[in-house]
mmCIF file with all atom_site columns, C-alpha atoms in Angstrom:
data_model
loop_
_atom_site.group_PDB
_atom_site.id
_atom_site.type_symbol
_atom_site.label_atom_id
_atom_site.label_alt_id
_atom_site.label_comp_id
_atom_site.label_asym_id
_atom_site.label_entity_id
_atom_site.label_seq_id
_atom_site.pdbx_PDB_ins_code
_atom_site.Cartn_x
_atom_site.Cartn_y
_atom_site.Cartn_z
_atom_site.occupancy
_atom_site.B_iso_or_equiv
_atom_site.pdbx_formal_charge
_atom_site.auth_seq_id
_atom_site.auth_comp_id
_atom_site.auth_asym_id
_atom_site.auth_atom_id
_atom_site.pdbx_PDB_model_num
ATOM 1  C CA . MET A 1 1  ? 211.979 207.640 -230.883 1.00 70.00 ? 565 MET A CA 1
ATOM 2  C CA . ALA A 1 2  ? 211.731 204.370 -229.107 1.00 79.00 ? 566 ALA A CA 1
ATOM 3  C CA . GLU A 1 3  ? 210.728 206.183 -225.966 1.00 82.00 ? 567 GLU A CA 1
ATOM 4  C CA . GLN A 1 4  ? 207.975 208.022 -227.803 1.00 84.00 ? 568 GLN A CA 1
ATOM 5  C CA . SER A 1 5  ? 206.572 204.863 -229.323 1.00 89.00 ? 569 SER A CA 1
ATOM 6  C CA . ALA A 1 6  ? 206.714 203.156 -225.911 1.00 87.00 ? 570 ALA A CA 1
ATOM 7  C CA . LEU A 1 7  ? 204.995 206.175 -224.390 1.00 88.00 ? 571 LEU A CA 1
ATOM 8  C CA . GLN A 1 8  ? 202.413 206.183 -227.210 1.00 91.00 ? 572 GLN A CA 1
ATOM 9  C CA . ALA A 1 9  ? 201.742 202.464 -226.640 1.00 90.00 ? 573 ALA A CA 1
ATOM 10 C CA . ALA A 1 10 ? 201.392 203.039 -222.901 1.00 92.00 ? 574 ALA A CA 1
ATOM 11 C CA . LEU A 1 11 ? 198.945 205.885 -223.515 1.00 91.00 ? 575 LEU A CA 1
ATOM 12 C CA . GLN A 1 12 ? 196.886 203.693 -225.832 1.00 93.00 ? 576 GLN A CA 1
ATOM 13 C CA . ARG A 1 13 ? 196.811 200.932 -223.235 1.00 94.00 ? 577 ARG A CA 1
ATOM 14 C CA . LEU A 1 14 ? 195.802 203.488 -220.601 1.00 92.00 ? 578 LEU A CA 1
ATOM 15 C CA . GLU A 1 15 ? 193.022 204.832 -222.833 1.00 93.00 ? 579 GLU A CA 1
ATOM 16 C CA . GLY A 1 16 ? 191.841 201.273 -223.472 1.00 94.00 ? 580 GLY A CA 1
ATOM 17 C CA . ALA A 1 17 ? 191.883 200.506 -219.772 1.00 93.00 ? 581 ALA A CA 1
ATOM 18 C CA . LEU A 1 18 ? 189.970 203.716 -218.991 1.00 92.00 ? 582 LEU A CA 1
ATOM 19 C CA . ALA A 1 19 ? 187.392 202.896 -221.669 1.00 94.00 ? 583 ALA A CA 1
ATOM 20 C CA . GLY A 1 20 ? 187.020 199.415 -220.195 1.00 94.00 ? 584 GLY A CA 1
ATOM 21 C CA . LEU A 1 21 ? 186.669 200.943 -216.741 1.00 93.00 ? 585 LEU A CA 1
ATOM 22 C CA . ASP A 1 22 ? 183.948 203.297 -218.019 1.00 93.00 ? 586 ASP A CA 1
ATOM 23 C CA . GLU A 1 23 ? 182.082 200.378 -219.584 1.00 94.00 ? 587 GLU A CA 1
ATOM 24 C CA . ALA A 1 24 ? 182.387 198.295 -216.423 1.00 93.00 ? 588 ALA A CA 1
ATOM 25 C CA . SER A 1 25 ? 181.234 201.218 -214.308 1.00 93.00 ? 589 SER A CA 1
ATOM 26 C CA . ALA A 1 26 ? 178.200 201.774 -216.535 1.00 92.00 ? 590 ALA A CA 1
ATOM 27 C CA . ALA A 1 27 ? 177.340 198.060 -216.438 1.00 91.00 ? 591 ALA A CA 1
ATOM 28 C CA . LEU A 1 28 ? 177.690 198.036 -212.649 1.00 89.00 ? 592 LEU A CA 1
ATOM 29 C CA . ALA A 1 29 ? 175.454 201.103 -212.305 1.00 89.00 ? 593 ALA A CA 1
ATOM 30 C CA . GLU A 1 30 ? 172.874 199.454 -214.583 1.00 88.00 ? 594 GLU A CA 1
ATOM 31 C CA . ALA A 1 31 ? 172.992 196.244 -212.545 1.00 88.00 ? 595 ALA A CA 1
ATOM 32 C CA . ALA A 1 32 ? 172.611 198.200 -209.302 1.00 88.00 ? 596 ALA A CA 1
ATOM 33 C CA . GLU A 1 33 ? 169.574 200.023 -210.721 1.00 88.00 ? 597 GLU A CA 1
ATOM 34 C CA . GLU A 1 34 ? 167.779 196.790 -211.709 1.00 88.00 ? 598 GLU A CA 1
ATOM 35 C CA . PRO A 1 35 ? 166.618 195.818 -208.180 1.00 88.00 ? 599 PRO A CA 1
ATOM 36 C CA . VAL A 1 36 ? 165.320 199.356 -207.678 1.00 86.00 ? 600 VAL A CA 1
ATOM 37 C CA . ARG A 1 37 ? 163.331 199.136 -210.936 1.00 87.00 ? 601 ARG A CA 1
ATOM 38 C CA . ARG A 1 38 ? 162.065 195.701 -210.003 1.00 89.00 ? 602 ARG A CA 1
ATOM 39 C CA . HIS A 1 39 ? 160.968 196.952 -206.579 1.00 91.00 ? 603 HIS A CA 1
ATOM 40 C CA . ARG A 1 40 ? 159.157 199.906 -208.155 1.00 92.00 ? 604 ARG A CA 1
ATOM 41 C CA . GLY A 1 41 ? 157.427 197.553 -210.583 1.00 92.00 ? 605 GLY A CA 1
ATOM 42 C CA . GLN A 1 42 ? 156.350 195.300 -207.722 1.00 95.00 ? 606 GLN A CA 1
ATOM 43 C CA . ALA A 1 43 ? 155.034 198.290 -205.781 1.00 95.00 ? 607 ALA A CA 1
ATOM 44 C CA . VAL A 1 44 ? 153.020 199.429 -208.805 1.00 95.00 ? 608 VAL A CA 1
ATOM 45 C CA . MET A 1 45 ? 151.616 195.921 -209.267 1.00 96.00 ? 609 MET A CA 1
ATOM 46 C CA . ALA A 1 46 ? 150.724 195.686 -205.567 1.00 96.00 ? 610 ALA A CA 1
ATOM 47 C CA . ALA A 1 47 ? 148.917 199.027 -205.739 1.00 97.00 ? 611 ALA A CA 1
ATOM 48 C CA . ASP A 1 48 ? 147.061 197.910 -208.875 1.00 96.00 ? 612 ASP A CA 1
ATOM 49 C CA . ARG A 1 49 ? 146.126 194.636 -207.193 1.00 96.00 ? 613 ARG A CA 1
ATOM 50 C CA . ALA A 1 50 ? 144.783 196.484 -204.145 1.00 97.00 ? 614 ALA A CA 1
ATOM 51 C CA . ARG A 1 51 ? 142.808 198.879 -206.350 1.00 97.00 ? 615 ARG A CA 1
ATOM 52 C CA . LEU A 1 52 ? 141.386 195.991 -208.389 1.00 97.00 ? 616 LEU A CA 1
ATOM 53 C CA . ALA A 1 53 ? 140.500 194.042 -205.240 1.00 97.00 ? 617 ALA A CA 1
ATOM 54 C CA . GLU A 1 54 ? 138.647 197.097 -203.930 1.00 97.00 ? 618 GLU A CA 1
ATOM 55 C CA . ALA A 1 55 ? 136.801 197.496 -207.227 1.00 97.00 ? 619 ALA A CA 1
ATOM 56 C CA . LEU A 1 56 ? 135.904 193.796 -207.225 1.00 97.00 ? 620 LEU A CA 1
ATOM 57 C CA . ASP A 1 57 ? 134.602 194.011 -203.659 1.00 98.00 ? 621 ASP A CA 1
ATOM 58 C CA . ALA A 1 58 ? 132.488 197.036 -204.555 1.00 97.00 ? 622 ALA A CA 1
ATOM 59 C CA . ALA A 1 59 ? 131.132 195.340 -207.681 1.00 98.00 ? 623 ALA A CA 1
ATOM 60 C CA . THR A 1 60 ? 130.323 192.178 -205.726 1.00 97.00 ? 624 THR A CA 1
ATOM 61 C CA . ALA A 1 61 ? 128.493 194.174 -203.049 1.00 98.00 ? 625 ALA A CA 1
ATOM 62 C CA . ARG A 1 62 ? 126.544 196.047 -205.737 1.00 97.00 ? 626 ARG A CA 1
ATOM 63 C CA . ALA A 1 63 ? 125.641 192.771 -207.465 1.00 98.00 ? 627 ALA A CA 1
ATOM 64 C CA . GLU A 1 64 ? 124.369 191.393 -204.153 1.00 98.00 ? 628 GLU A CA 1
ATOM 65 C CA . ARG A 1 65 ? 122.265 194.527 -203.559 1.00 98.00 ? 629 ARG A CA 1
ATOM 66 C CA . LEU A 1 66 ? 120.868 194.295 -207.081 1.00 98.00 ? 630 LEU A CA 1
ATOM 67 C CA . GLU A 1 67 ? 119.993 190.636 -206.555 1.00 98.00 ? 631 GLU A CA 1
ATOM 68 C CA . LEU A 1 68 ? 118.138 191.482 -203.341 1.00 98.00 ? 632 LEU A CA 1
ATOM 69 C CA . SER A 1 69 ? 116.281 194.275 -205.137 1.00 98.00 ? 633 SER A CA 1
ATOM 70 C CA . ARG A 1 70 ? 115.425 191.930 -208.002 1.00 98.00 ? 634 ARG A CA 1
ATOM 71 C CA . ARG A 1 71 ? 114.051 189.334 -205.586 1.00 98.00 ? 635 ARG A CA 1
ATOM 72 C CA . ASP A 1 72 ? 111.999 191.985 -203.776 1.00 98.00 ? 636 ASP A CA 1
ATOM 73 C CA . ALA A 1 73 ? 110.627 193.311 -207.067 1.00 98.00 ? 637 ALA A CA 1
ATOM 74 C CA . ALA A 1 74 ? 109.749 189.767 -208.191 1.00 98.00 ? 638 ALA A CA 1
ATOM 75 C CA . ARG A 1 75 ? 107.980 189.097 -204.889 1.00 98.00 ? 639 ARG A CA 1
ATOM 76 C CA . ARG A 1 76 ? 105.988 192.336 -205.156 1.00 98.00 ? 640 ARG A CA 1
ATOM 77 C CA . LEU A 1 77 ? 105.128 191.617 -208.767 1.00 98.00 ? 641 LEU A CA 1
ATOM 78 C CA . ASP A 1 78 ? 103.895 188.143 -207.821 1.00 98.00 ? 642 ASP A CA 1
ATOM 79 C CA . GLN A 1 79 ? 101.733 189.713 -205.077 1.00 98.00 ? 643 GLN A CA 1
ATOM 80 C CA . ALA A 1 80 ? 100.317 192.225 -207.544 1.00 98.00 ? 644 ALA A CA 1
ATOM 81 C CA . ILE A 1 81 ? 99.547  189.466 -210.040 1.00 97.00 ? 645 ILE A CA 1
ATOM 82 C CA . GLU A 1 82 ? 97.785  187.472 -207.351 1.00 97.00 ? 646 GLU A CA 1
ATOM 83 C CA . SER A 1 83 ? 95.785  190.545 -206.318 1.00 96.00 ? 647 SER A CA 1
ATOM 84 C CA . VAL A 1 84 ? 94.702  191.169 -209.908 1.00 96.00 ? 648 VAL A CA 1
ATOM 85 C CA . ARG A 1 85 ? 93.770  187.504 -210.363 1.00 96.00 ? 649 ARG A CA 1
ATOM 86 C CA . SER A 1 86 ? 91.801  187.589 -207.140 1.00 94.00 ? 650 SER A CA 1
ATOM 87 C CA . LEU A 1 87 ? 89.929  190.705 -208.256 1.00 93.00 ? 651 LEU A CA 1
ATOM 88 C CA . LEU A 1 88 ? 89.262  189.192 -211.677 1.00 92.00 ? 652 LEU A CA 1
ATOM 89 C CA . ASP A 1 89 ? 88.011  186.003 -210.079 1.00 91.00 ? 653 ASP A CA 1
ATOM 90 C CA . GLU A 1 90 ? 85.709  187.985 -207.761 1.00 88.00 ? 654 GLU A CA 1
ATOM 91 C CA . GLY A 1 91 ? 84.460  190.059 -210.699 1.00 81.00 ? 655 GLY A CA 1
ATOM 92 C CA . GLY A 1 92 ? 83.818  186.913 -212.735 1.00 73.00 ? 656 GLY A CA 1
ATOM 93 C CA . ALA A 1 93 ? 81.983  185.281 -209.859 1.00 71.00 ? 657 ALA A CA 1
ATOM 94 C CA . ARG A 1 94 ? 79.777  188.344 -209.398 1.00 73.00 ? 658 ARG A CA 1
ATOM 95 C CA . SER A 1 95 ? 78.977  188.488 -213.102 1.00 68.00 ? 659 SER A CA 1
ATOM 96 C CA . GLY A 1 96 ? 77.967  184.853 -213.070 1.00 62.00 ? 660 GLY A CA 1
ATOM 97 C CA . ALA A 1 97 ? 75.821  185.314 -209.949 1.00 60.00 ? 661 ALA A CA 1
ATOM 98 C CA . GLU A 1 98 ? 74.028  188.337 -211.373 1.00 62.00 ? 662 GLU A CA 1
ATOM 99 C CA . ARG A 1 99 ? 72.852  186.519 -214.473 1.00 56.00 ? 663 ARG A CA 1
#
């Protein structure tokens, strides 16, 4: 009987040690996976940053083109206004001269 209880105790200790080993192994595997996850996260962030930088560059270039177009349209509109004023002034001067 004493041998059986000693054997039973040894088996329980062995099972406890194996359970501890399983837990330690799982924790070690988790810790080893963390740098890989971190690296993947950094790669995703770097790709997002590159994509956003590209989008920002494109938006900035478009804004610059729009500003140039706006300036050109304003210049042409000013020229048209001046032309109309000039024609109105000429028409007014003719009307006054004809009277």
